[in-house]
Coordinates of C-alpha atoms in Angstrom, one line a residue:
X1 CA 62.6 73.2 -0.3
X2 CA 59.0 72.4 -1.6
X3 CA 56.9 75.1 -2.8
X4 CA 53.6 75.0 -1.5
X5 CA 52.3 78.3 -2.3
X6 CA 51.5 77.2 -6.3
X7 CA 49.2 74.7 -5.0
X8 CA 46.1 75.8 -4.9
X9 CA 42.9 74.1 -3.3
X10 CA 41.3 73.0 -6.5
X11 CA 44.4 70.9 -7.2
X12 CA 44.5 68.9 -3.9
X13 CA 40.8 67.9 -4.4
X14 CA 41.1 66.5 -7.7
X15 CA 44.3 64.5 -6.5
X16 CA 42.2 63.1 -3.5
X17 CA 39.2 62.3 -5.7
X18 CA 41.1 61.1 -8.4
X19 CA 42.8 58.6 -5.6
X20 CA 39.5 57.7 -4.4
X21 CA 38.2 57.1 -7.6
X22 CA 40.8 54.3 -8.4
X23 CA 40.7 52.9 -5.8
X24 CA 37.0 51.7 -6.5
X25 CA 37.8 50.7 -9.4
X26 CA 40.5 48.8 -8.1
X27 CA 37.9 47.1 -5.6
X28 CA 35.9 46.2 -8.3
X29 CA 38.2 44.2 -10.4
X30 CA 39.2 42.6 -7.0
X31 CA 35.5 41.6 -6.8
X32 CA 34.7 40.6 -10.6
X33 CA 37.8 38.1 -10.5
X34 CA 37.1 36.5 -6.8
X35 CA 35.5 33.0 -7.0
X36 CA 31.4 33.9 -6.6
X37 CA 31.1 32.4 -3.3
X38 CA 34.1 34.3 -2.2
X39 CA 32.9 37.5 -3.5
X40 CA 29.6 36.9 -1.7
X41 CA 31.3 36.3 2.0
X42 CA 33.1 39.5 1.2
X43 CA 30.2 41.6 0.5
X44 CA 28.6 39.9 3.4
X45 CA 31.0 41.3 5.4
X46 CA 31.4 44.9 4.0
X47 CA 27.3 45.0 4.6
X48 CA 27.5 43.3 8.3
X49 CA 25.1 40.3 7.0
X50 CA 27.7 37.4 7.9
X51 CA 27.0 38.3 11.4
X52 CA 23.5 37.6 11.0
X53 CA 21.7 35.0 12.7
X54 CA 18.4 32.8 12.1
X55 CA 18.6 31.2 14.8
X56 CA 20.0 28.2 16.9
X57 CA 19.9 24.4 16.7
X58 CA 21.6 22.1 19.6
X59 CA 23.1 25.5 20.8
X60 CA 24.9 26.5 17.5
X61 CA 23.8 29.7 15.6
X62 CA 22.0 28.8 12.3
X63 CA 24.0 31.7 9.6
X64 CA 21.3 33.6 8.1
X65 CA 22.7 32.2 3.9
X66 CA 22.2 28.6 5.5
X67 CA 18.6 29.5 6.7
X68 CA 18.0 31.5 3.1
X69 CA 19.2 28.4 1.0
X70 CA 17.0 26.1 3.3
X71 CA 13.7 28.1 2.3
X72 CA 15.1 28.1 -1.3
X73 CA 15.4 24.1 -1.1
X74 CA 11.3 23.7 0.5
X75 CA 10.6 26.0 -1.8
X76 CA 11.7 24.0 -4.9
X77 CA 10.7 20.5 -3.6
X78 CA 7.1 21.6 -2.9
X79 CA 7.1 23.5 -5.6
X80 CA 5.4 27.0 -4.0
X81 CA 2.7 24.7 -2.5
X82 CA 3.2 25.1 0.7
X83 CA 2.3 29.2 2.2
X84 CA 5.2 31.7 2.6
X85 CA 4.8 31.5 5.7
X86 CA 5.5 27.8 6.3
X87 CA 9.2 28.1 4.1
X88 CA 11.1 29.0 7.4
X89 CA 9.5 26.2 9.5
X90 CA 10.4 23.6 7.4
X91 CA 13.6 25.3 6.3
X92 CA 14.5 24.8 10.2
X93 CA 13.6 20.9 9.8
X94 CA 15.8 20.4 7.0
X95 CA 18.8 22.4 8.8
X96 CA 18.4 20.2 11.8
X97 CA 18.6 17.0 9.6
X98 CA 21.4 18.1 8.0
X99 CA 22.6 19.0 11.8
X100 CA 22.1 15.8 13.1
X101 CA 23.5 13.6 10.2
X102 CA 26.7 15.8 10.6
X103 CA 27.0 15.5 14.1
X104 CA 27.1 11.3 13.9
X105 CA 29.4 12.3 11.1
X106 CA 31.9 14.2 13.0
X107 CA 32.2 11.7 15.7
X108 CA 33.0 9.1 13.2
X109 CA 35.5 11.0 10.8
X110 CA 33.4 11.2 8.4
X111 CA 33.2 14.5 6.0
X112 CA 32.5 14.9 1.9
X113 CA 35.7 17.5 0.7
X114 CA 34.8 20.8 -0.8
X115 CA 36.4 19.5 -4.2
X116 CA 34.2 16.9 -4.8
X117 CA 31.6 19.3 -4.1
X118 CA 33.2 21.7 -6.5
X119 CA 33.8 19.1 -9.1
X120 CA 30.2 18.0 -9.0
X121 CA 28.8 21.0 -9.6
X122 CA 30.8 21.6 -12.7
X123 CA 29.5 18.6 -14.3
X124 CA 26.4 19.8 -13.5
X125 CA 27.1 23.2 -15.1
X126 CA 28.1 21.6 -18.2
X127 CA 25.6 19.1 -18.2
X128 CA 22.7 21.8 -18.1
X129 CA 24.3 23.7 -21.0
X130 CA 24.4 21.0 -23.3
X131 CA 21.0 20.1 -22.5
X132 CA 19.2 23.5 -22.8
X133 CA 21.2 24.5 -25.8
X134 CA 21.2 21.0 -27.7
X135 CA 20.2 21.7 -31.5
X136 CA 18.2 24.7 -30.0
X137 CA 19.6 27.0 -33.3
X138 CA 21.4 29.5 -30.2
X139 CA 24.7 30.8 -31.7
X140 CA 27.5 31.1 -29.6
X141 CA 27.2 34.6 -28.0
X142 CA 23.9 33.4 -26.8
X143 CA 24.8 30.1 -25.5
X144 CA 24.9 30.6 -21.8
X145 CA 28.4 29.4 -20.4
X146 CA 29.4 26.4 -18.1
X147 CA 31.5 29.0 -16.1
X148 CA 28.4 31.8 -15.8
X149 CA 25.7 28.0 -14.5
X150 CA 28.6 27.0 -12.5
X151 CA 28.7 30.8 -10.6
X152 CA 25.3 31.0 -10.1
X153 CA 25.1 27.1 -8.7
X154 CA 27.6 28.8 -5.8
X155 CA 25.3 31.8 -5.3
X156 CA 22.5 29.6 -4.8
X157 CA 24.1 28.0 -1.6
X158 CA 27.2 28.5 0.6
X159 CA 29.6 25.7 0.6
X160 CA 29.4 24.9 4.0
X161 CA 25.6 23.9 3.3
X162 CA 26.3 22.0 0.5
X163 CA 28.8 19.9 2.3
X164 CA 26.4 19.1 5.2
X165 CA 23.9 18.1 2.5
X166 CA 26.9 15.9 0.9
X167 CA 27.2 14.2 4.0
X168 CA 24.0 13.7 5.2
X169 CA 23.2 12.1 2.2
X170 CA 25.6 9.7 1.5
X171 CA 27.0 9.1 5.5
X172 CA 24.3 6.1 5.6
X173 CA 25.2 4.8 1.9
X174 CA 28.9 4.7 2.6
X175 CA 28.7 3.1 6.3
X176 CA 26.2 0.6 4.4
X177 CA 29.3 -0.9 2.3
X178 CA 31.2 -1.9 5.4
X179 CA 32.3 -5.2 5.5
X180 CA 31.6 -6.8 9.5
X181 CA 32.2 -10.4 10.5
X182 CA 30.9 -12.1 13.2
X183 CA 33.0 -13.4 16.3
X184 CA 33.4 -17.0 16.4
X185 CA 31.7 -16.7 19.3
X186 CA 28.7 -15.4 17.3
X187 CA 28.8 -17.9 15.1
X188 CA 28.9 -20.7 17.5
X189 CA 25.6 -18.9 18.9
X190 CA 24.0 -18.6 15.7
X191 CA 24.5 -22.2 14.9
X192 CA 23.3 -23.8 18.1
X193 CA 20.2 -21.6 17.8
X194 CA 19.9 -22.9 14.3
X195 CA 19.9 -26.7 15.6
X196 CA 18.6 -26.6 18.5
X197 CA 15.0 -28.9 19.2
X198 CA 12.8 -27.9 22.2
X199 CA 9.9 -30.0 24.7
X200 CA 7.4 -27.3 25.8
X201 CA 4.3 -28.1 27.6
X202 CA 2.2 -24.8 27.6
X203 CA -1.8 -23.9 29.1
X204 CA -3.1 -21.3 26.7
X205 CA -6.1 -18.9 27.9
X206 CA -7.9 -15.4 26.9
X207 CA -8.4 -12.7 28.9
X208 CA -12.2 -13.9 29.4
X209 CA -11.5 -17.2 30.9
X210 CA -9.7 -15.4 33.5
X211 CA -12.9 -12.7 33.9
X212 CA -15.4 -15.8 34.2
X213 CA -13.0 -17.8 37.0
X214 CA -12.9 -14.4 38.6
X215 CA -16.3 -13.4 38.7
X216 CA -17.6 -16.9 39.8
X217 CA -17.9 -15.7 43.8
X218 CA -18.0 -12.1 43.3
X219 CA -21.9 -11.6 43.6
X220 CA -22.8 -9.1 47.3
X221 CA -24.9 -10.9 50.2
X222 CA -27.7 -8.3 51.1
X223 CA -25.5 -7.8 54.0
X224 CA -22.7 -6.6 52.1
X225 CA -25.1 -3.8 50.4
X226 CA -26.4 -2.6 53.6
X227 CA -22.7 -2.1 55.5
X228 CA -22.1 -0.1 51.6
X229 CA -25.6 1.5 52.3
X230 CA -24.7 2.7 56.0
X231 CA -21.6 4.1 55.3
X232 CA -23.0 5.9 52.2
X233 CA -25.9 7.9 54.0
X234 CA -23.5 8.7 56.8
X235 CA -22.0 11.0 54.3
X236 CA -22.8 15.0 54.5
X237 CA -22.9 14.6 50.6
X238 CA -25.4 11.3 50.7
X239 CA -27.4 11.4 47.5
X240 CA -31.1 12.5 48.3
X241 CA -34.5 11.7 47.1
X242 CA -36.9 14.2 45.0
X243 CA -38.7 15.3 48.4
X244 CA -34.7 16.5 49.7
X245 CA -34.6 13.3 52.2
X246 CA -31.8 10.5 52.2
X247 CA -33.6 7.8 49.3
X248 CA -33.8 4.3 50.9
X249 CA -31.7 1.1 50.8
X250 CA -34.2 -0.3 48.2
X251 CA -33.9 2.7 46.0
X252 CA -29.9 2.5 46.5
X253 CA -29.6 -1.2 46.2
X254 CA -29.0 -1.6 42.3
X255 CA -26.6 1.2 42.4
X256 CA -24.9 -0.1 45.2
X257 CA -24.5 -3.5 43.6
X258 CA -22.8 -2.1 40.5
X259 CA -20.5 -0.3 43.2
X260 CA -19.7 -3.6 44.6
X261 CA -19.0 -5.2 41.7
X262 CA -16.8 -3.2 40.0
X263 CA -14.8 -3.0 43.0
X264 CA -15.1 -6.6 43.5
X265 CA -14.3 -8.0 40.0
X266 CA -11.2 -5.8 40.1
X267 CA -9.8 -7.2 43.4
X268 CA -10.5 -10.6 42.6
X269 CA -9.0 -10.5 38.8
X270 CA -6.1 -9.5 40.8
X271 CA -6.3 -12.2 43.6
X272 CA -6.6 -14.6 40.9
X273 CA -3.6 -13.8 39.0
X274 CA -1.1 -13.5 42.3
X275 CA -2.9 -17.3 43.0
X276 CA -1.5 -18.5 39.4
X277 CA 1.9 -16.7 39.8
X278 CA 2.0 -18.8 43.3
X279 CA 1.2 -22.1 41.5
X280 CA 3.3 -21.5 38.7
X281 CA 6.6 -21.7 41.4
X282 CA 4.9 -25.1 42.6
X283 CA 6.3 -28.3 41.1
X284 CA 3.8 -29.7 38.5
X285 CA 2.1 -26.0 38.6
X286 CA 1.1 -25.8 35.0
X287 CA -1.7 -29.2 35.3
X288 CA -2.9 -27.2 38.6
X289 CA -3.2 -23.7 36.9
X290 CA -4.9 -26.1 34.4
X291 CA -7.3 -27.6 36.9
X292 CA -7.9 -24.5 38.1
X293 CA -9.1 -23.0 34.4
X294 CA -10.8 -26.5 33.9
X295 CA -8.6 -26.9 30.5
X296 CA -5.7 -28.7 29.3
X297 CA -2.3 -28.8 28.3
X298 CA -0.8 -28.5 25.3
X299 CA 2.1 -30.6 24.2
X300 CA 5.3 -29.2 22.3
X301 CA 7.8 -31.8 21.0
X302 CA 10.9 -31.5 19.0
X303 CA 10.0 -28.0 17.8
X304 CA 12.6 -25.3 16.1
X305 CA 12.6 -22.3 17.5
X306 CA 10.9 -21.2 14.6
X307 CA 7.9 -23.3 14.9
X308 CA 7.1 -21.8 18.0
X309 CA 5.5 -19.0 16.1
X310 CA 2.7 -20.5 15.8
X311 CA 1.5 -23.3 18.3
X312 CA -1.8 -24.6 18.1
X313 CA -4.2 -24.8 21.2
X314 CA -7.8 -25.1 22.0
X315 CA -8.1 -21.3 22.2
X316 CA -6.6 -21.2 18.9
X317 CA -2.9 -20.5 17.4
X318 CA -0.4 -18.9 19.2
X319 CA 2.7 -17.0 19.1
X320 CA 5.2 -17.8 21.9
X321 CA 7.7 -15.5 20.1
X322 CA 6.0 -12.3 20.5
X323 CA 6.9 -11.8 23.7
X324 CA 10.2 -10.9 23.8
X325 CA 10.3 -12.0 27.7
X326 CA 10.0 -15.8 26.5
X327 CA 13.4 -15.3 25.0
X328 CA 15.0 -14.0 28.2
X329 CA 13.4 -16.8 29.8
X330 CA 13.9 -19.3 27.2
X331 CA 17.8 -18.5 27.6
X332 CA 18.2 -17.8 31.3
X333 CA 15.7 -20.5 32.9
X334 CA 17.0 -24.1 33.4
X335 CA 15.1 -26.9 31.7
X336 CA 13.2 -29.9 33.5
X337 CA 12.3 -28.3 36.4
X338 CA 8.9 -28.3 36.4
X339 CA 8.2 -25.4 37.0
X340 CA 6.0 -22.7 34.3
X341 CA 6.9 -19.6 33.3
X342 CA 5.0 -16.5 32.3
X343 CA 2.6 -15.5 31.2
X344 CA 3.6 -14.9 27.9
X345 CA 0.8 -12.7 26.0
X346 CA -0.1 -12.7 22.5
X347 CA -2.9 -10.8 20.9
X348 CA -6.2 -11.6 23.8
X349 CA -4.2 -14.8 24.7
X350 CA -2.0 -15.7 27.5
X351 CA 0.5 -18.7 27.8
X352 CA 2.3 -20.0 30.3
X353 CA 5.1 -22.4 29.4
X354 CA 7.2 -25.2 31.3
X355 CA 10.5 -25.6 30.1
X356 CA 11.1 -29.3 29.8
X357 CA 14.1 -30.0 27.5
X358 CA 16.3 -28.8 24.7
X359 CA 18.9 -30.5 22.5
X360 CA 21.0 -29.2 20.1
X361 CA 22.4 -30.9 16.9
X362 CA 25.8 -30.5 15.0
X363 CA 27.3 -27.0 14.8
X364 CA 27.1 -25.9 10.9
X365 CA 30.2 -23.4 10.6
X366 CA 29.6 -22.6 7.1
X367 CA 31.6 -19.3 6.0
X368 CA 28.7 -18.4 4.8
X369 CA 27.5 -17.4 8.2
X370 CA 30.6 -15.6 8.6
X371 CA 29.5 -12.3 6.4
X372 CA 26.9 -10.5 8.8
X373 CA 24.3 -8.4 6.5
X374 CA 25.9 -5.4 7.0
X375 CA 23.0 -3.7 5.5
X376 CA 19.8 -4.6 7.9
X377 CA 22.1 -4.2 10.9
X378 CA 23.5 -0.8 10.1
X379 CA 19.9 0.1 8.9
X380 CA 18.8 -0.3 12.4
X381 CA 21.7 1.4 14.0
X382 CA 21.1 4.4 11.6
X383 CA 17.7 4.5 11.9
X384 CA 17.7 4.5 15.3
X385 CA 20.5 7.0 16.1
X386 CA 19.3 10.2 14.8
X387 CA 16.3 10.0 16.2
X388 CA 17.6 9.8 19.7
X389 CA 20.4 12.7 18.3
X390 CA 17.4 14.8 17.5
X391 CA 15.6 14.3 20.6
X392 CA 18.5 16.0 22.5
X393 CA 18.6 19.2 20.0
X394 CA 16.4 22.0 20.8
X395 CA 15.5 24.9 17.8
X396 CA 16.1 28.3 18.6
X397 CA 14.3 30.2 15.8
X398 CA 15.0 34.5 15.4
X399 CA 14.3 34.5 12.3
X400 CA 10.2 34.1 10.8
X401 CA 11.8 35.1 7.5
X402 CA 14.4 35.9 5.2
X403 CA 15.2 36.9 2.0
X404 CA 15.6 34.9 -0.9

């Protein structure tokens, strides 16, 4: 049997404390030889901070160390120029960058491995040592260690922020070095288009030829004013003369001539353009458009496609090919029918165009062509992809601040 009566109170409490006191120390040592970053997620959660939350972006919560390490980054690139209270704001633009970059990443397979991230940083540690310390006179003790920069590199940033970084910025880099080739169907496009000779015939005018044709009949008949002036003064809110009463059709009848006017230059501009849209579908429409603008034609022969950025004209040059509706025309409308199309508007200037023939020369299937500039295309794509990403992601801020 165990004797229990020798034991006396003092005795069990310095058992318990001395069990309590290695087991801290135990805890410790655990914590001194955990990798940094793995020490910080511990105390993180010992503390209740990994559960922390600065906000949200496209619905996912923003950790609080992600937040904390984008302030630390605004912080460093503007160098403490921009106000305290500005950090968090644009440490939520950089997060949702970093967001969106990933997202395209994640739908294509694309991620940057924690080891390279690791590995990078080491070079970096030791790199930084041999710089600060190079010929300084330091002896070792005082040298500052690759293994003690490296640790604090990982405190600066958690891993999973450093990886989104990674990706973000090399995703665009990477996808850049991919190697398409056109179809042959492409090719046979692109070659056709290169050869191919067109017969234009085009009527160039500005936007104040068609005001002048349109104002030539616009001008009131006195009894046009007076039907205005009647219904006017029939109004309870008729305007009224210094002595209260109605004022007269002679003290009305400028006003009420602007009125017209404005009225009537608008519905006539309008009247004139459905008139050229109806002669345009006429055969031989362009040369009655052009009798009706009392101008001329302008004659295109055997032009490139390319030449057709600048055609010359009474009204001056002009570009058919910044309008991108004179492609979709230029590619869906048959040739020779005499018929115009447009118009086509450059600048002040409006063209309309007839169609009248195109021939194309040998087809050049040089492998040259075959090798698409990967870079200008996937530019675009890139360019244009995160912005419309972005524009679906909403930011869900709870957090003003945070410490560094």
């Amino acid at each position: 049997m165990t004797n229990t009566e020798g034991t006396s109170f003092k005795d069990i409490f310095f058992k318990v404390g001395s069990a309590l006191f290695l087991g801290v120390l135990v805890l410790m040592l655990i914590f001194t030889l955990l990798r940094s970053d793995v020490e910080q997620a511990g105390m993180d959660m010992l503390t209740g901070k990994a559960n922390i939350k600065a906000g949200k972006i496209g619905g996912k919560d923003v950790p609080m160390d992600s937040f904390n390490a984008g302030r630390r980054y605004c912080y460093q690139i503007y160098q403490g120029q921009i106000p305290d209270n500005q950090l968090g704001e644009c440490a939520f633009m950089i997060l949702k960058g970093m967001f969106v970059a990933n997202t395209i990443a994640n739908s294509l397979g694309y991620t940057v491995s924690e080891e390279l991230i690791r590995q990078n940083l080491w070079e970096e540690a030791q790199k930084r040592v041999k710089l600060s310390y190079r010929g300084a006179g330091y002896s070792d003790d005082e040298i500052e260690k690759p293994d003690q920069v490296y640790r604090q590199f990982l405190k600066e940033a958690p891993m999973r922020f450093r990886i989104e970084a990674a990706v973000q910025g090399s995703i665009q880099a990477n996808l850049l070095q991919s190697d398409l080739r056109k179809t042959d169907d492409e090719l046979l496009v692109q070659s056709e288009a290169s050869t191919a000779r067109v017969d234009l015939n085009a009527l160039v005018y500005t936007e104040e030829d068609l005001t002048k044709l349109a104002n030539q009949n616009v001008e009131p008949t006195d009894l046009q004013l007076r039907e205005l002036y009647q219904k006017e003064i029939t109004d309870s809110n008729a305007p009224k003369g210094k002595d209260g009463k109605i004022a007269t059709f002679e003290e009305r009848k400028s006003i009420l001539r602007g009125k017209f006017l404005i009225e009537a230059r608008k519905s006539a501009i309008e009247n004139l353009k459905a008139k050229i849209k109806a002669l345009q579908s006429e055969p031989d429409g362009l040369h009655k458009v052009a009798a009706l603008f009392g101008t001329g034609t302008v004659t295109i022969r055997d032009k490139a496609f390319a030449d057709l950025k600048s055609v010359a004209s009474s009204k001056g040059n002009f570009s058919l090919l910044t309008d991108k509706r004179f492609f979709q025309d230029l590619t869906s409308q048959a040739f020779g029918q005499k018929k115009s199309l447009g118009p086509y508007k450059d600048a002040d200037k409006y063209a309309l165009v007839e169609f009248v023939a195109v021939r194309f020369g040998k087809p050049e299937t040089s492998t040259v062509l075959r090798i698409r500039d990967s870079s200008v295309i996937l530019n675009g794509f890139l360019a244009e992809i995160p912005q419309s990403v972005a524009e679906e992601m909403t930011v869900e801020r709870l957090a003003k601040s945070a410490e560094e």
